[in-house]
Coordinates of C-alpha atoms and ligand atoms in Angstrom, one line a residue:
M1 CA 6.0 -16.7 -7.9
A2 CA 2.2 -16.3 -7.4
E3 CA 0.1 -19.0 -9.3
A4 CA 0.4 -18.3 -12.9
A5 CA -3.6 -18.7 -13.8
G6 CA -4.3 -15.5 -11.5
F7 CA -1.7 -13.3 -12.8
P8 CA -3.5 -10.8 -14.9
R9 CA -6.5 -10.6 -12.3
L10 CA -3.6 -9.9 -9.7
I11 CA -1.9 -7.3 -11.6
R12 CA -5.2 -5.5 -12.7
T13 CA -6.4 -5.6 -9.0
V14 CA -3.0 -4.1 -7.8
V15 CA -2.6 -1.5 -10.4
R16 CA -6.2 -0.6 -10.4
N17 CA -7.1 -0.3 -6.8
L18 CA -5.7 -2.9 -4.0
I19 CA -8.5 -1.7 -1.5
E20 CA -11.1 -3.1 -3.4
A21 CA -9.5 -6.5 -2.9
W22 CA -9.7 -6.4 1.2
P23 CA -12.0 -9.0 2.7
A24 CA -15.2 -7.3 3.8
E25 CA -14.5 -8.5 7.4
V26 CA -11.8 -5.8 7.7
Y27 CA -14.6 -3.3 8.0
R28 CA -16.3 -5.3 10.9
D29 CA -13.9 -7.5 12.7
G30 CA -10.8 -6.8 14.8
I31 CA -8.3 -9.2 13.2
V32 CA -8.8 -11.1 9.8
E33 CA -6.6 -13.6 8.4
A34 CA -6.8 -14.1 4.5
R35 CA -5.0 -14.9 1.4
F36 CA -4.3 -11.5 -0.3
I37 CA -2.8 -10.9 -3.5
G38 CA -1.1 -14.4 -3.6
R39 CA 0.0 -14.4 0.2
R40 CA -1.2 -15.3 3.6
T41 CA -2.1 -11.9 5.2
V42 CA -3.2 -10.8 8.5
F43 CA -5.4 -7.7 8.6
V44 CA -5.7 -5.7 12.2
S45 CA -8.5 -3.2 12.5
D46 CA -8.8 -3.5 16.4
P47 CA -7.5 -0.3 18.2
A48 CA -6.0 -2.2 20.9
L49 CA -4.3 -4.7 18.6
I50 CA -2.9 -2.1 16.3
R51 CA -1.2 -0.5 19.3
S52 CA 0.0 -3.8 20.4
L53 CA 1.4 -4.3 16.9
L54 CA 2.7 -0.8 15.8
V55 CA 3.8 0.5 19.5
D56 CA 4.6 -2.4 21.7
Q57 CA 5.8 -4.9 19.3
A58 CA 7.5 -2.5 16.6
A59 CA 10.8 -4.2 17.0
A60 CA 9.6 -7.3 15.8
L61 CA 8.6 -5.8 12.3
G62 CA 10.3 -4.6 9.3
R63 CA 9.3 -3.0 6.0
E64 CA 7.5 -5.1 3.1
E65 CA 9.7 -5.6 0.0
F66 CA 6.9 -4.6 -2.3
L67 CA 7.0 -1.0 -0.6
T68 CA 10.7 -0.5 -0.2
R69 CA 11.1 -2.1 -4.1
S70 CA 8.5 0.5 -5.5
L71 CA 10.3 3.7 -4.0
S72 CA 13.9 2.9 -3.5
Q73 CA 15.0 3.8 -7.0
A74 CA 14.3 7.4 -6.2
L75 CA 14.3 7.4 -2.4
G76 CA 17.3 5.0 -1.9
R77 CA 17.2 3.7 1.8
G78 CA 15.8 6.8 3.6
I79 CA 13.7 7.0 6.6
L80 CA 10.7 5.8 4.9
T81 CA 12.4 2.8 3.0
S82 CA 15.0 1.5 5.7
D83 CA 14.8 -0.5 8.6
G84 CA 16.9 -1.6 11.7
E85 CA 19.8 0.7 12.7
R86 CA 20.0 2.6 9.3
W87 CA 16.6 3.8 10.0
R88 CA 17.0 4.5 13.7
H89 CA 20.1 6.5 13.0
Q90 CA 18.3 8.6 10.2
R91 CA 15.5 9.0 12.3
R92 CA 17.2 10.3 15.3
I93 CA 19.0 12.9 13.2
A94 CA 15.9 14.0 11.5
A95 CA 13.5 14.1 14.4
P96 CA 14.4 17.5 15.8
V97 CA 14.3 19.4 12.3
F98 CA 10.4 18.6 12.4
R99 CA 9.9 19.6 15.9
H100 CA 6.9 21.8 16.9
D101 CA 8.9 24.9 17.6
R102 CA 10.7 24.8 14.3
L103 CA 7.5 24.4 12.2
R104 CA 6.6 28.0 13.0
A105 CA 9.5 29.2 11.0
F106 CA 8.2 27.6 8.1
V107 CA 4.5 29.3 8.2
P108 CA 5.5 32.3 6.2
A109 CA 6.8 30.4 3.3
M110 CA 3.6 28.1 3.4
S111 CA 1.4 31.1 3.6
A112 CA 3.3 32.5 0.8
A113 CA 2.5 29.6 -1.3
G114 CA -0.9 29.9 -0.5
A115 CA -1.1 33.5 -1.4
E116 CA 0.4 32.9 -4.9
T117 CA -2.3 30.4 -5.5
R118 CA -4.7 33.1 -4.6
A119 CA -3.2 35.5 -6.8
R120 CA -3.5 33.0 -9.8
W121 CA -7.0 32.3 -9.0
L122 CA -7.9 36.0 -8.7
A123 CA -6.0 36.9 -12.1
R124 CA -8.2 34.0 -13.8
G125 CA -11.5 35.0 -12.4
P126 CA -14.5 32.4 -11.9
A127 CA -13.0 29.2 -13.5
S128 CA -13.3 25.3 -13.4
V129 CA -10.3 23.7 -11.8
D130 CA -8.9 20.2 -10.9
M131 CA -8.5 21.0 -7.1
L132 CA -6.2 17.9 -6.7
A133 CA -3.8 19.5 -9.4
E134 CA -4.1 23.0 -7.8
M135 CA -3.2 21.6 -4.4
M136 CA -0.4 19.6 -5.8
R137 CA 1.1 22.6 -7.2
T138 CA 0.7 24.7 -3.9
T139 CA 2.1 22.0 -1.7
F140 CA 5.0 21.3 -4.0
D141 CA 5.9 24.9 -3.9
I142 CA 5.9 24.6 -0.2
I143 CA 8.2 21.7 0.1
V144 CA 10.5 23.1 -2.3
A145 CA 10.6 26.5 -0.7
T146 CA 10.8 25.2 3.0
M147 CA 13.5 22.6 1.9
M148 CA 15.8 24.6 -0.4
A149 CA 14.8 28.4 0.1
G150 CA 16.6 30.7 -2.1
D151 CA 18.3 28.0 -4.4
H152 CA 17.0 29.3 -7.5
G153 CA 19.1 26.5 -9.6
V154 CA 15.9 24.1 -9.3
D155 CA 13.6 24.2 -12.3
V156 CA 10.5 23.7 -9.9
A157 CA 8.2 22.8 -12.9
R158 CA 10.5 20.1 -14.2
F159 CA 11.2 18.7 -10.9
G160 CA 7.4 18.3 -10.3
R161 CA 6.9 16.6 -13.5
A162 CA 9.7 14.1 -12.8
M163 CA 8.4 13.5 -9.4
N164 CA 5.0 12.7 -10.8
A165 CA 6.6 10.6 -13.6
Y166 CA 8.3 8.3 -10.9
L167 CA 5.3 8.1 -8.3
D168 CA 2.9 7.1 -11.4
Q169 CA 4.7 4.0 -12.1
T170 CA 5.3 2.6 -8.6
T171 CA 2.0 0.7 -8.5
W172 CA 3.8 -1.4 -11.4
K173 CA 6.7 -2.0 -9.5
M174 CA 4.5 -3.0 -6.5
A175 CA 2.4 -5.2 -8.5
L176 CA 5.4 -7.0 -10.0
S177 CA 7.3 -7.2 -6.4
L178 CA 3.9 -8.8 -5.1
L179 CA 4.0 -11.3 -7.7
G180 CA 7.4 -12.2 -7.1
A181 CA 8.9 -10.9 -10.5
P182 CA 12.6 -9.8 -10.4
A183 CA 13.5 -6.2 -9.6
W184 CA 14.6 -5.8 -13.5
A185 CA 11.3 -6.9 -15.0
P186 CA 10.1 -4.3 -17.4
H187 CA 6.6 -2.7 -16.9
P188 CA 4.5 0.5 -18.5
G189 CA 6.6 3.7 -17.4
C190 CA 9.8 2.1 -16.2
V191 CA 12.2 3.8 -18.6
R192 CA 10.7 7.4 -17.9
G193 CA 10.7 6.4 -14.2
A194 CA 14.4 5.7 -14.0
A195 CA 15.2 8.8 -16.1
A196 CA 13.0 10.6 -13.4
A197 CA 14.8 8.9 -10.5
R198 CA 18.3 9.9 -12.0
Y199 CA 17.1 13.6 -12.5
L200 CA 15.6 14.1 -9.1
R201 CA 18.7 12.5 -7.3
G202 CA 21.1 14.7 -9.4
T203 CA 19.0 17.9 -8.7
I204 CA 19.2 17.3 -4.9
A205 CA 22.6 16.3 -4.9
R206 CA 23.9 19.4 -6.7
G207 CA 21.6 21.6 -4.4
I208 CA 23.8 20.1 -1.6
A209 CA 26.9 20.4 -3.1
D210 CA 26.3 24.0 -3.7
R211 CA 25.4 24.5 -0.1
R212 CA 28.5 22.8 1.3
R213 CA 30.7 24.8 -1.0
S214 CA 29.0 28.1 -0.4
G215 CA 29.3 27.3 3.4
R216 CA 25.7 28.9 3.8
C217 CA 23.5 26.7 5.9
G218 CA 20.2 28.7 6.1
D219 CA 17.4 27.3 8.4
D220 CA 15.3 25.7 5.7
L221 CA 15.0 22.0 5.8
L222 CA 18.2 21.4 3.8
G223 CA 20.2 23.7 6.2
L224 CA 18.8 22.1 9.2
M225 CA 19.4 18.8 7.9
L226 CA 23.0 19.7 7.1
Q227 CA 23.6 20.7 10.6
A228 CA 21.6 17.9 12.3
R229 CA 23.6 15.4 14.4
D230 CA 22.6 12.1 15.8
P231 CA 22.2 12.7 19.6
E232 CA 23.5 9.5 20.4
T233 CA 26.7 9.2 18.2
G234 CA 27.3 12.9 17.2
E235 CA 27.3 11.9 13.5
G236 CA 25.7 13.9 10.8
M237 CA 24.3 12.4 7.6
P238 CA 26.4 11.4 4.6
D239 CA 25.4 13.2 1.3
D240 CA 23.8 10.3 -0.3
S241 CA 21.4 9.8 2.9
L242 CA 20.7 13.4 2.6
V243 CA 19.6 13.0 -0.9
D244 CA 17.5 9.9 -0.1
N245 CA 15.8 11.9 3.0
L246 CA 15.1 15.0 1.0
L247 CA 13.5 13.3 -1.8
T248 CA 11.5 11.4 0.6
F249 CA 10.1 14.5 2.4
I250 CA 9.2 15.8 -1.0
A251 CA 7.4 12.3 -2.1
A252 CA 5.9 11.4 1.2
G253 CA 4.7 15.2 1.9
H254 CA 3.5 17.2 -0.9
E255 CA 0.9 14.6 -2.6
T256 CA -0.5 13.4 0.8
T257 CA -1.2 17.0 1.9
A258 CA -2.6 17.9 -1.5
I259 CA -5.1 15.0 -1.3
V260 CA -6.5 16.2 2.1
L261 CA -6.7 19.9 0.8
A262 CA -8.6 18.8 -2.3
W263 CA -10.9 16.6 -0.2
T264 CA -11.5 19.5 2.4
F265 CA -12.7 21.6 -0.4
W266 CA -15.0 19.0 -1.6
L267 CA -16.5 18.3 1.5
L268 CA -16.9 22.0 2.6
A269 CA -18.8 22.6 -0.9
E270 CA -20.9 19.8 0.1
H271 CA -21.5 21.0 3.7
P272 CA -22.1 24.9 3.7
E273 CA -23.0 25.1 7.2
I274 CA -19.7 23.4 8.1
E275 CA -18.0 25.8 5.7
A276 CA -19.6 29.0 7.4
R277 CA -18.3 27.9 10.8
V278 CA -14.8 27.5 9.6
L279 CA -15.2 31.0 8.0
A280 CA -16.6 32.6 11.4
E281 CA -13.6 30.8 13.2
M282 CA -10.8 32.4 10.7
A283 CA -12.7 35.8 10.9
G284 CA -12.6 35.8 14.6
A285 CA -9.3 34.4 15.3
P286 CA -6.4 36.8 16.5
V287 CA -4.2 38.1 13.5
A288 CA -0.7 36.3 13.4
P289 CA 2.5 38.6 13.2
G290 CA 2.8 38.1 9.3
G291 CA -1.0 38.6 8.8
G292 CA -3.8 36.2 8.5
P293 CA -5.2 34.2 11.3
N294 CA -3.1 32.6 14.0
L295 CA -3.2 29.0 13.0
E296 CA -3.0 27.9 16.7
A297 CA -6.6 29.4 17.1
L298 CA -8.2 27.4 14.4
A299 CA -9.3 24.8 16.8
Y300 CA -12.5 23.8 14.6
T301 CA -10.8 24.2 11.1
R302 CA -8.3 21.5 12.5
Q303 CA -11.1 19.5 13.4
V304 CA -12.6 19.6 9.8
V305 CA -8.9 18.6 8.5
M306 CA -9.1 15.5 10.9
E307 CA -12.5 14.4 10.0
V308 CA -11.4 14.6 6.1
M309 CA -8.3 12.4 6.9
R310 CA -10.6 10.0 8.8
L311 CA -12.8 9.4 5.8
Y312 CA -9.8 10.1 2.9
P313 CA -6.8 9.0 4.8
P314 CA -3.9 9.7 2.2
A315 CA -2.0 7.0 3.5
P316 CA -4.8 4.2 3.5
L317 CA -2.6 1.1 4.3
I318 CA 0.0 0.5 6.7
V319 CA 2.1 -2.8 5.8
R320 CA 4.6 -4.6 8.0
K321 CA 6.4 -7.8 7.7
T322 CA 7.0 -10.0 11.1
L323 CA 11.0 -10.5 11.5
S324 CA 10.0 -12.9 14.3
E325 CA 6.9 -14.6 15.8
I326 CA 4.6 -12.1 17.3
R327 CA 1.4 -12.4 19.5
L328 CA -1.7 -10.3 18.7
G329 CA -4.3 -11.0 21.3
G330 CA -4.8 -14.6 21.5
A331 CA -3.2 -15.4 18.1
R332 CA 0.4 -16.3 17.4
I333 CA 1.7 -14.7 14.2
P334 CA 5.0 -16.7 12.9
A335 CA 8.1 -14.7 11.4
G336 CA 7.7 -13.7 7.8
R337 CA 4.0 -12.9 7.6
S338 CA 2.4 -10.0 6.0
V339 CA 0.6 -8.1 8.6
H340 CA -1.6 -5.0 7.1
V341 CA -3.4 -2.2 9.0
P342 CA -5.9 -1.2 6.7
V343 CA -6.1 2.5 7.9
Y344 CA -9.4 3.2 5.3
A345 CA -11.1 0.3 7.0
V346 CA -10.4 1.4 10.6
H347 CA -11.8 4.8 10.0
R348 CA -14.9 3.6 8.6
H349 CA -15.3 0.5 10.8
A350 CA -18.8 -0.3 12.0
R351 CA -17.9 -0.8 15.6
L352 CA -15.6 2.2 16.3
W353 CA -17.7 4.9 14.5
S354 CA -21.5 5.8 14.4
Q355 CA -22.5 6.4 11.0
P356 CA -19.2 6.0 9.7
E357 CA -19.9 7.3 6.1
R358 CA -21.1 10.8 7.4
F359 CA -18.9 13.8 7.6
D360 CA -19.0 15.3 11.0
P361 CA -16.0 17.3 12.2
D362 CA -17.7 17.4 15.8
R363 CA -16.4 14.0 16.2
F364 CA -13.0 15.6 17.0
G365 CA -14.4 17.9 19.5
P366 CA -12.5 17.6 23.0
A367 CA -15.2 15.4 24.6
E368 CA -15.7 12.9 21.7
S369 CA -12.1 12.7 21.1
G370 CA -11.4 11.9 24.6
A371 CA -14.0 9.0 24.9
R372 CA -12.3 7.1 21.7
D373 CA -9.5 4.7 21.8
R374 CA -6.6 6.6 20.4
Y375 CA -5.7 3.8 18.0
A376 CA -9.0 4.2 16.2
Y377 CA -7.8 7.1 14.3
I378 CA -4.4 6.7 12.8
P379 CA -4.0 8.8 9.6
F380 CA -0.1 9.3 10.4
G381 CA 0.3 5.8 11.5
A382 CA 1.5 5.0 15.3
G383 CA 4.5 4.0 17.2
P384 CA 8.3 4.7 16.6
R385 CA 7.4 5.0 12.7
V386 CA 4.7 7.5 13.1
C387 CA 4.9 10.0 10.2
I388 CA 7.7 12.6 11.0
G389 CA 6.0 15.2 9.0
M390 CA 2.6 15.0 10.7
G391 CA 3.1 18.6 12.5
F392 CA 4.4 19.9 9.3
A393 CA 1.5 18.5 7.2
M394 CA -1.3 19.9 9.6
T395 CA 0.2 23.1 9.8
E396 CA 0.6 23.5 6.0
C397 CA -3.2 22.4 5.6
L398 CA -4.4 25.4 8.0
A399 CA -2.2 27.9 6.4
I400 CA -3.3 27.1 2.8
L401 CA -6.9 27.1 3.8
A402 CA -6.6 30.3 5.8
E403 CA -5.1 32.1 2.6
L404 CA -7.9 30.6 0.1
L405 CA -11.3 29.9 1.9
P406 CA -12.3 33.4 3.0
A407 CA -11.3 34.7 -0.6
F408 CA -13.3 32.1 -2.9
R409 CA -16.3 30.6 -2.9
V410 CA -15.7 26.8 -4.1
T411 CA -18.3 24.7 -5.8
R412 CA -18.6 21.2 -7.0
A413 CA -18.3 20.8 -10.8
A414 CA -20.3 17.4 -10.4
A415 CA -22.8 16.1 -7.8
A416 CA -20.8 12.8 -7.4
R417 CA -18.0 12.3 -5.2
P418 CA -14.7 11.3 -7.3
E419 CA -14.0 7.7 -6.7
T420 CA -10.7 6.9 -4.9
R421 CA -7.8 4.5 -5.8
F422 CA -4.7 3.2 -4.2
K423 CA -1.7 4.5 -5.7
V424 CA 0.4 3.9 -2.7
T425 CA -1.4 7.1 -1.7
L426 CA -5.2 7.1 -1.8
R427 CA -5.9 9.3 -5.0
P428 CA -9.3 10.8 -6.0
H429 CA -9.3 9.3 -9.6
G430 CA -9.7 11.8 -12.3
G431 CA -8.9 14.6 -10.0
V432 CA -11.4 16.8 -8.1
G433 CA -13.4 19.2 -10.4
M434 CA -14.7 22.2 -8.8
T435 CA -15.4 25.8 -9.7
V436 CA -13.6 28.7 -7.9
S437 CA -15.0 32.1 -7.8
P438 CA -13.6 35.1 -6.1
R439 CA -16.2 36.2 -3.2
R440 CA -17.6 39.6 -3.8
H441 CA -17.0 40.4 -0.2
P442 CA -14.0 38.5 0.9
E443 CA -14.1 37.5 4.7
P444 CA -11.6 39.5 6.6
Ligands
LIG501 C1 -1.3 14.7 5.4 C2 -0.1 14.4 5.2 C3 0.6 13.1 5.6 C4 0.0 11.7 5.7 C5 -1.2 11.5 5.9 C6 1.1 11.2 6.2 C7 1.0 9.6 6.6 C8 2.1 8.7 7.0 C9 2.0 7.7 7.4 C10 0.7 6.7 7.7 C11 3.3 7.1 7.7 C12 3.7 5.9 8.4 C13 4.0 4.9 7.4 C14 4.0 3.3 8.1 O1 3.9 3.4 9.4 O2 4.5 2.5 7.4 C15 4.2 8.1 7.3 C16 5.3 8.2 7.3 C17 6.3 9.0 7.0 N1 5.9 10.4 6.5 FE1 4.1 11.2 6.3 N2 2.3 11.9 5.9 C18 2.0 13.1 5.7 C19 2.9 14.2 5.6 C20 4.3 14.1 5.3 C21 5.1 15.1 5.3 C22 4.7 16.5 5.1 C23 6.4 14.6 5.4 C24 7.7 15.3 5.4 C25 7.8 16.6 5.1 C26 6.3 13.3 5.8 C27 7.3 12.4 6.0 C28 7.2 10.9 6.1 C29 8.4 10.1 6.6 C30 9.8 10.4 6.3 C31 7.8 9.0 6.9 C32 8.6 7.6 7.3 C33 8.7 7.7 8.9 C34 9.5 6.4 9.5 O3 9.3 5.4 9.0 O4 10.3 6.5 10.7 N3 4.8 13.0 5.6 N4 3.4 9.3 6.9

């Protein structure tokens, strides 16, 4: 257990905002060793060392217990929360499901969810909204529609509430695990969290059983996962792993993407000249077969989303534990050490970015991107455990923006940017207050 005197302070830090406890050097240096939340931790901010760690020496790394413990009650031992052969087998099965050519089939469902939000906003007229809540609802509709299309047995609103109830208490589980408390230790929200986990798992398990009974596979995520086979062994995924992974896709996929979208609206409202470039690009893009702009043609809008994820990476911290000794630059790091990549700090690092606080999507134009180290920008991680849903998330962001931006003028409800807090994801604290008004002459 960590030293008793520091308990309340440590708990407060982890539950309030872990990022505030990072040493200031992570924003200036390449590698920093420090005592962090009661344990010796190596922070890696240098792009070459990040590559060495997450790509070249990935096999010597495992998941940190505090992460797996906070998530596994609902997500079991799926792709996000497992290691070793169990992880490799599941990742091999799921990888083709997220291939670029498959993603195109999901675009209509993504655009339809965006159109539903547009209809809701139009019906309401000019109004103040919490953009984070609005985008959470939209991305949640998308993940449910792309995962279990036509399975009308799911109560989407109740499912969403259960997912939030579960995720809301995970920072407590994380704090207690970091402090060495046993897994059964009670904490605020634990009873609701356990009930939510049971409900979520039961709902997905019933969806899988219904599909198996009906013999209907479908080309949604569930259908694709039911048909997917490990290319090396030919085996499919057992039902309990399917539950783990479908819930993982929902948990890992909907809030992260919603955060990016909420910040995109905020930053575009702060920078009308950038918003005007985005609108011009959307208006000038060729029309896709289902209507709306062809997403592949939205190169500048994509740069905007990338710059949003630089400033506000929804996954602001990548954590690993060394399974055996590794070398990073000249340093030897023994087995059992916590190694953290502070993504938020890497993306604002003084040596890697000029004027790091400035919102400037041109940083991601072809010339500037080409001149930068690939590992200076890692919103989706890197190496074999890079985000499996990164293409899905990017496509989703573009599809929703293309539905909403040309139809609404979105302005800030307050001048100050919302504060961010680490809640496994990096959440805007207290939501993102904005005013939404239909444009008098919607952009075509
Ligand atoms: C903007 C949205 C997203 C961001 C910023 C994001 C970020 C990340 C990051 C940084 C990792 C690596 C974590 C690590 O190395 O420890 C990761 C892993 C993962 N993400 Fe995402 N993600 C997003 C959307 C999604 C979506 C839409 C899905 C699925 C539908 C998804 C599913 C996963 C899974 C399953 C993993 C674990 C991969 C593995 O360990 O092999 N993510 N994500």
